[in-house]
Short mmCIF file of C-alpha atoms and ligand atoms in Angstrom, two decimals:
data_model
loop_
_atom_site.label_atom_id
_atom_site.label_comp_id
_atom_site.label_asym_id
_atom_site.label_seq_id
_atom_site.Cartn_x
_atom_site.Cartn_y
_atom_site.Cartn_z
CA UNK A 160 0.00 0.00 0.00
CA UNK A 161 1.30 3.09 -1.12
CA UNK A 162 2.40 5.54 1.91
CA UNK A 163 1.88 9.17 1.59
CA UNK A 164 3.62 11.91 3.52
CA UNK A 165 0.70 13.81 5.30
CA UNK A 166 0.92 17.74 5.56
CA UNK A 167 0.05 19.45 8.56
CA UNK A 168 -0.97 22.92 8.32
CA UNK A 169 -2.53 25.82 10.83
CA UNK A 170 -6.53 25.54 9.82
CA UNK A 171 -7.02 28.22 12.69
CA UNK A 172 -4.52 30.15 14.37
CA UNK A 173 -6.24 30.27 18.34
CA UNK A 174 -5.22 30.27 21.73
CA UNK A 175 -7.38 27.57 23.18
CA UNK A 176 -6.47 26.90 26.75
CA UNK A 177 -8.04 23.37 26.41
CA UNK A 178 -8.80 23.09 22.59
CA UNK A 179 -10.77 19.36 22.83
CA UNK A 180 -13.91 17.33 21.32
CA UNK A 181 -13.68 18.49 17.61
CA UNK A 182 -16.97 17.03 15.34
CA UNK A 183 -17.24 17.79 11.42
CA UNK A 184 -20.58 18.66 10.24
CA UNK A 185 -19.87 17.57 7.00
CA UNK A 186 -23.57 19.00 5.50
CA UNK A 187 -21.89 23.20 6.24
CA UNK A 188 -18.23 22.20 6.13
CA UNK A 189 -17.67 23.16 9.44
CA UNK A 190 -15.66 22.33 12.37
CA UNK A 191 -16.97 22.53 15.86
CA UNK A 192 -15.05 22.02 18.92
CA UNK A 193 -14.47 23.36 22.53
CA UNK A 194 -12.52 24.85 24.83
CA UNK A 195 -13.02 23.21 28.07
CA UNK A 196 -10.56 26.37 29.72
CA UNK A 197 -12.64 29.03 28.64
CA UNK A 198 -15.77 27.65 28.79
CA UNK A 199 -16.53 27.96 25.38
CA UNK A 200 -17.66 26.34 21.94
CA UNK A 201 -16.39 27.31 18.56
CA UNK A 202 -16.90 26.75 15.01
CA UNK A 203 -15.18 27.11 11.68
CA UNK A 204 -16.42 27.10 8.67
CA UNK A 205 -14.04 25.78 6.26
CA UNK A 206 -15.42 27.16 2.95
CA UNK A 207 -14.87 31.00 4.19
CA UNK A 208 -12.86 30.77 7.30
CA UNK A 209 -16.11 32.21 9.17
CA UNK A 210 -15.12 31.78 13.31
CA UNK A 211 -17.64 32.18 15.78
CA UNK A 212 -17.64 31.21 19.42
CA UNK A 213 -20.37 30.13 22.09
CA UNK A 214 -20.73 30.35 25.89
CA UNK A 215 -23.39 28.34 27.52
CA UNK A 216 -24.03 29.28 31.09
CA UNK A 217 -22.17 25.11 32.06
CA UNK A 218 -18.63 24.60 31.14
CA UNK A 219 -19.23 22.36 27.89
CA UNK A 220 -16.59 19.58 27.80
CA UNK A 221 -17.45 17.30 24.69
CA UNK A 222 -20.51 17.68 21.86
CA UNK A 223 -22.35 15.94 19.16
CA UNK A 224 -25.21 16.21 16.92
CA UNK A 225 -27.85 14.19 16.71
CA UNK A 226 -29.54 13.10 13.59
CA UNK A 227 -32.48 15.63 14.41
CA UNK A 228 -30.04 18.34 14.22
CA UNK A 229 -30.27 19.11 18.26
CA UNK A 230 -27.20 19.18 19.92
CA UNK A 231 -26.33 16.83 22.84
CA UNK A 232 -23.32 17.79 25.60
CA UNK A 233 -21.98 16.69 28.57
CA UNK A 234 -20.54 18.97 31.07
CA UNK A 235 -19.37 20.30 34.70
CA UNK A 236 -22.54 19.23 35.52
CA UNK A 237 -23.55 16.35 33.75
CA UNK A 238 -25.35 16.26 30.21
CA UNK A 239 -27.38 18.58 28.48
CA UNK A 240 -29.03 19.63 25.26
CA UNK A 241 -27.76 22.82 23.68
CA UNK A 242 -29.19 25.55 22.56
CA UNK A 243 -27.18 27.60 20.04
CA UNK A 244 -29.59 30.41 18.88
CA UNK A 245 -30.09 31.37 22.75
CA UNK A 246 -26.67 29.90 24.23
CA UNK A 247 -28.65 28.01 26.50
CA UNK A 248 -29.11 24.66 27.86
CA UNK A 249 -31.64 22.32 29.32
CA UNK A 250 -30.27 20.19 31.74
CA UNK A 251 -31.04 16.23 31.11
CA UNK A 252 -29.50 14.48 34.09
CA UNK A 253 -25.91 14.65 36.01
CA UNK A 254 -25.44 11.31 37.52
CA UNK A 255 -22.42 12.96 39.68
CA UNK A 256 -24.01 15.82 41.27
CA UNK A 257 -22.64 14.76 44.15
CA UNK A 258 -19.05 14.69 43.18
CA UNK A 259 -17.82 18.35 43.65
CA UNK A 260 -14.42 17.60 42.40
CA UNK A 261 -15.55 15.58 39.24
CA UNK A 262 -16.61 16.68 35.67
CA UNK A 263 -17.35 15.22 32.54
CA UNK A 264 -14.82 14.95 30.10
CA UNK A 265 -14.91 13.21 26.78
CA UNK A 266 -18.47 11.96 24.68
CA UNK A 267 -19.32 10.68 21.65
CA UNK A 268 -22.39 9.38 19.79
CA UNK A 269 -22.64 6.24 18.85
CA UNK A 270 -24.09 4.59 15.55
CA UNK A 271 -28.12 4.35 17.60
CA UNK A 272 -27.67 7.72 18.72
CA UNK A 273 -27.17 7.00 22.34
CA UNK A 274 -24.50 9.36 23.81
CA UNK A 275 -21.26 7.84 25.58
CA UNK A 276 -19.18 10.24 27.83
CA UNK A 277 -16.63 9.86 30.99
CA UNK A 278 -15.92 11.59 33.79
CA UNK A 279 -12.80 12.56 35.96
CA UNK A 280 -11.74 14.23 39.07
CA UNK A 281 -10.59 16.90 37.25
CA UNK A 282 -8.94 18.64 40.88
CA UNK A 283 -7.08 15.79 42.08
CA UNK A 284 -6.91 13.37 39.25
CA UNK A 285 -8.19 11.15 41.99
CA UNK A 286 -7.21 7.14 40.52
CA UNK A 287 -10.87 5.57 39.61
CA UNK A 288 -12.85 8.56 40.46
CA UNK A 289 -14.61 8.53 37.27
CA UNK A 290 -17.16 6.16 35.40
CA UNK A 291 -17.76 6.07 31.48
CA UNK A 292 -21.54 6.60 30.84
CA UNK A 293 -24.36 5.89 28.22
CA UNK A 294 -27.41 7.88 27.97
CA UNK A 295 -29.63 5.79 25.65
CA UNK A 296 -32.28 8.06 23.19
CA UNK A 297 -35.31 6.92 25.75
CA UNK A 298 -33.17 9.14 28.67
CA UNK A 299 -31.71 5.94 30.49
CA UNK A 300 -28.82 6.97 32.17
CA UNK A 301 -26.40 2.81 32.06
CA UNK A 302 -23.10 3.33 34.02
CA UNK A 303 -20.34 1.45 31.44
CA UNK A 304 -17.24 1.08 33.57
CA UNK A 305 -17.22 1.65 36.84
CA UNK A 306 -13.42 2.78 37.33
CA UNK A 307 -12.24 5.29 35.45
CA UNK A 308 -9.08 7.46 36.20
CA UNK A 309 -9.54 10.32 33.11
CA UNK A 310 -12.38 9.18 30.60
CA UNK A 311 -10.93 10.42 27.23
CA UNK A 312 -10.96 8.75 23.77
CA UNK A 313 -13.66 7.00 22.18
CA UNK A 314 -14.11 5.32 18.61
CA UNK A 315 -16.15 2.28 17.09
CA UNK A 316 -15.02 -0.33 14.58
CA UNK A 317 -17.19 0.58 11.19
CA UNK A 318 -19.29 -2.81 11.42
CA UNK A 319 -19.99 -1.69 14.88
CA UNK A 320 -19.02 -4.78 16.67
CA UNK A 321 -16.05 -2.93 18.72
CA UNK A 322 -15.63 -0.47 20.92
CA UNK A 323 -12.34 1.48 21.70
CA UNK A 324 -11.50 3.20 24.61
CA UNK A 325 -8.94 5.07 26.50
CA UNK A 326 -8.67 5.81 29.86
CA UNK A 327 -5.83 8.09 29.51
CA UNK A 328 -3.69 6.82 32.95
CA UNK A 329 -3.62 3.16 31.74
CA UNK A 330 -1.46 4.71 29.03
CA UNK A 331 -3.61 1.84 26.94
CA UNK A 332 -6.29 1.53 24.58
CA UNK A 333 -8.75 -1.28 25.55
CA UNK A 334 -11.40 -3.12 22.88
CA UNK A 335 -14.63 -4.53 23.99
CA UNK A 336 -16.92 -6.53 21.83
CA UNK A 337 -20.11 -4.26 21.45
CA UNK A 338 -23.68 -5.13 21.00
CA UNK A 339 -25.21 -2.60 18.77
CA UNK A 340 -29.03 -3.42 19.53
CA UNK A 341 -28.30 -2.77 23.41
CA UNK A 342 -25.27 -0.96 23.59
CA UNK A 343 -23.65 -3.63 25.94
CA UNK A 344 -19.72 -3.94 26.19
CA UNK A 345 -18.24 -7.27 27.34
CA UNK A 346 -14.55 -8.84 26.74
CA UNK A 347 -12.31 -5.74 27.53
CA UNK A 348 -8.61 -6.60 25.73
CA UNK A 349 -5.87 -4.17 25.74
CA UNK A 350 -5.09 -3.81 22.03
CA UNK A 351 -2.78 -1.04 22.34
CA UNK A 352 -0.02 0.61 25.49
CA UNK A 353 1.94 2.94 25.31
CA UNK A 354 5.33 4.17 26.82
CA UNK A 355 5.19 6.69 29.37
CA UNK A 356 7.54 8.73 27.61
CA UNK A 357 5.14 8.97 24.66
CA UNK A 358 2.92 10.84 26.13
CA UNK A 359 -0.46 10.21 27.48
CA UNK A 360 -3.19 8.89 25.01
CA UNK A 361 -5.82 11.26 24.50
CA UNK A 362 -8.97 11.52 22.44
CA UNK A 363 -8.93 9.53 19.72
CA UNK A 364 -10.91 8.63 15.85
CA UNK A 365 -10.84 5.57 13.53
CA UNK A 366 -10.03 5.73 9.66
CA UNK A 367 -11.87 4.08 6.97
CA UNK A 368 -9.67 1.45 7.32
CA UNK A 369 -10.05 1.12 10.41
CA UNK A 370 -6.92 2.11 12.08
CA UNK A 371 -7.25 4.32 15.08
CA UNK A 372 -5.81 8.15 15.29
CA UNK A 373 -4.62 8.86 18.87
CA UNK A 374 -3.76 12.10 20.38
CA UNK A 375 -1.23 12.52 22.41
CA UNK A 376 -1.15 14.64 25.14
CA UNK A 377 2.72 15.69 26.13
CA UNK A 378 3.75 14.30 23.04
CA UNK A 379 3.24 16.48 20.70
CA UNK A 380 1.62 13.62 17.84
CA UNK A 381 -1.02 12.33 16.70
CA UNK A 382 -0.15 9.11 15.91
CA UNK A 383 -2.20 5.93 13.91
CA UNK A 384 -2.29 2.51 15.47
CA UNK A 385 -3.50 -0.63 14.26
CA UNK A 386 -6.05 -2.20 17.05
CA UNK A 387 -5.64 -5.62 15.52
CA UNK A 388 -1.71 -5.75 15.07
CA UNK A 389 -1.49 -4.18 18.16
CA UNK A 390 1.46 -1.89 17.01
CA UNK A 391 1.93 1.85 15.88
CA UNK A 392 2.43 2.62 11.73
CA UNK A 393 2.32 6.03 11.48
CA UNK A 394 2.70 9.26 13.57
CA UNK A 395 2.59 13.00 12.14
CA UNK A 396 4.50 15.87 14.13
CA UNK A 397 1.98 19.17 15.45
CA UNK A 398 3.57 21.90 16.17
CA UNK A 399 2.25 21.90 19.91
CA UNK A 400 3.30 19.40 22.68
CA UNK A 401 -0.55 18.80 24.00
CA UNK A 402 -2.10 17.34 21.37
CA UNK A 403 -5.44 16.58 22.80
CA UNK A 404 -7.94 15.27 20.04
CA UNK A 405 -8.62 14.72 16.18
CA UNK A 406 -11.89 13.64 13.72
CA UNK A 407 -11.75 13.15 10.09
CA UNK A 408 -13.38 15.59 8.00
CA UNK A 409 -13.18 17.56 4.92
CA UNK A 410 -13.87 16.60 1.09
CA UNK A 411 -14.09 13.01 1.18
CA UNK A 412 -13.18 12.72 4.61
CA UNK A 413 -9.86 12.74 4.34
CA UNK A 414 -8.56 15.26 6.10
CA UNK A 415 -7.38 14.83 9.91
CA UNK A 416 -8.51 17.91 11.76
CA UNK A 417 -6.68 18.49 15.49
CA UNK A 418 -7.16 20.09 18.63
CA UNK A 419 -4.23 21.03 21.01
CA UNK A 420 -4.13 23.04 24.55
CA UNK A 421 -2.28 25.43 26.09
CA UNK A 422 -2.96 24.23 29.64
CA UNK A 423 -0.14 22.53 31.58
CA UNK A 424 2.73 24.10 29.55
CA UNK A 425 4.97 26.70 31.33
CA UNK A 426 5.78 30.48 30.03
CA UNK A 427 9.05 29.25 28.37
CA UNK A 428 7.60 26.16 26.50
CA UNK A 429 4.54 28.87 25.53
CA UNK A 430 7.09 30.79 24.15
CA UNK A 431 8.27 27.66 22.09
CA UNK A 432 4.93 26.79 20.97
CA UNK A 433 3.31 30.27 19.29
CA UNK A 434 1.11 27.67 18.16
CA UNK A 435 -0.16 26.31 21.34
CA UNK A 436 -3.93 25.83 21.49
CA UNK A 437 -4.37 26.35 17.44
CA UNK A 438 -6.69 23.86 15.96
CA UNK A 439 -4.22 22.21 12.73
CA UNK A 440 -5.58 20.38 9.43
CA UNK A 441 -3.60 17.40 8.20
CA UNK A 442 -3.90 16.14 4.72
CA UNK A 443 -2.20 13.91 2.13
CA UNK A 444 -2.82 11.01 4.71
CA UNK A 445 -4.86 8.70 2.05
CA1 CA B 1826 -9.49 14.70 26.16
#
């Protein structure tokens, strides 16, 4: 198979303090993501470089759209439909109202609609503080894993019979076999880990061939693993050291769009990184 050498490039030149949880709406041409720092939501529209940002009175930590064209979220305080005309939510449920220390962190839809997300303990990265959730279309709230250090990156295999996921401190990715009808998850197998020195494995897509994209936060790449060999084949450089998420999009969805933060990094490496927090493009991958 014929390897290309992907491009990066700056799509949008930002300084997100916690640039996360981009989606492609693939119907404007847009990118949407947030910034879990400033408390905001953004889009892009890629076919005039039209920016526009959102604040919705909860700190919005991942987003999706459904297939009605509503907008789902989870949050610091649990999930929530969003309202973009008025910048307003409803609130739905928030299973860890009584977890001061704990937010929601990563979510994703998957192929029935039903909304996946994680939390954390996002002020003492407490070990196991956090549970990975599913809230099915009827509003039934189904804990997923119980123990979760920092719920980050989800994907699904394109015949929908696995499910990836990474809870960032096992410095792992682990597949379940996944039961589209019900949702259920049984059989967890690491199929990828990491070196510490890597970096820690953040959010994370799949390909249409079914290799998985991984962000890497600390590492400053995205890289591309294959679940079944178990072993990384490619990598691309950013130009920013937290690398913190990435979903195809584009013409043809083929271009690798990525989010990166400027949290955790001190003045010095800020200095090093002008480029800290931008959101990058990456093409020529296919
Ligand atoms: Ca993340």
């Amino acid at each position: 198979m014929k390897q290309y050498t992907p491009i990066i490039e700056t799509l949008f030149d930002y300084q997100a303090q916690l640039g996360e949880g981009p989606i492609w709406e693939e119907h404007h041409c847009r990118l949407r993501w947030v910034d879990i720092g400033a408390g905001t939501v953004h889009f892009f529209d890629t076919t005039n470089n039209e920016h526009q940002q959102y604040k919705f009175p909860v700190r919005i930590t991942a987003l999706a759209k459904r297939k009605d064209g509503r907008y789902i979220a989870v949050s610091d305080c649990g999930f929530v439909a969003l309202d973009f005309c008025n910048q307003d939510i409803q609130f739905i449920t928030d299973p860890e109202r009584g977890k001061p220390n704990n937010r929601f962190n990563d979510g994703k839809l998957d192929g029935q609609g039903r909304f996946w997300a994680g939390t954390m303990d996002e002020v003492y990265g407490a070990r196991a503080a956090g549970k990975l959730y599913m809230l099915d279309n009827d509003g039934t709230l189904m804990i997923k894993i119980n123990s979760v250090t920092c719920s980050n990156g989800l994907a699904w295999s394109h015949n929908w019979e696995t499910f990836y996921f990474i809870d960032s401190l096992t410095y792992s990715v682990v597949a379940y076999d996944f039961d589209a009808s019900t949702g259920a998850i049984s059989n967890p197998r690491v199929v990828i880990e990491f070196p510490i020195a890597s970096g820690l494995p953040d959010g994370m897509t799949i390909d249409r061939d079914g290799m998985l994209w991984i962000a890497l936060w600390g590492g400053g790449k995205v890289i591309c693993c294959d679940p079944l060999l178990g072993e990384v084949i490619r990598h691309i450089d950013v130009p920013a050291s937290h690398v913190t998420s990435c979903t195809f999009g584009g013409l043809r969805n083929e271009t690798l769009f990525v989010t990166t933060a400027r949290d955790g990094l001190t003045e010095a490496e800020l200095l090093n990184q002008p480029l800290a927090g931008s959101i990058f493009k990456v093409t020529n991958i296919f």
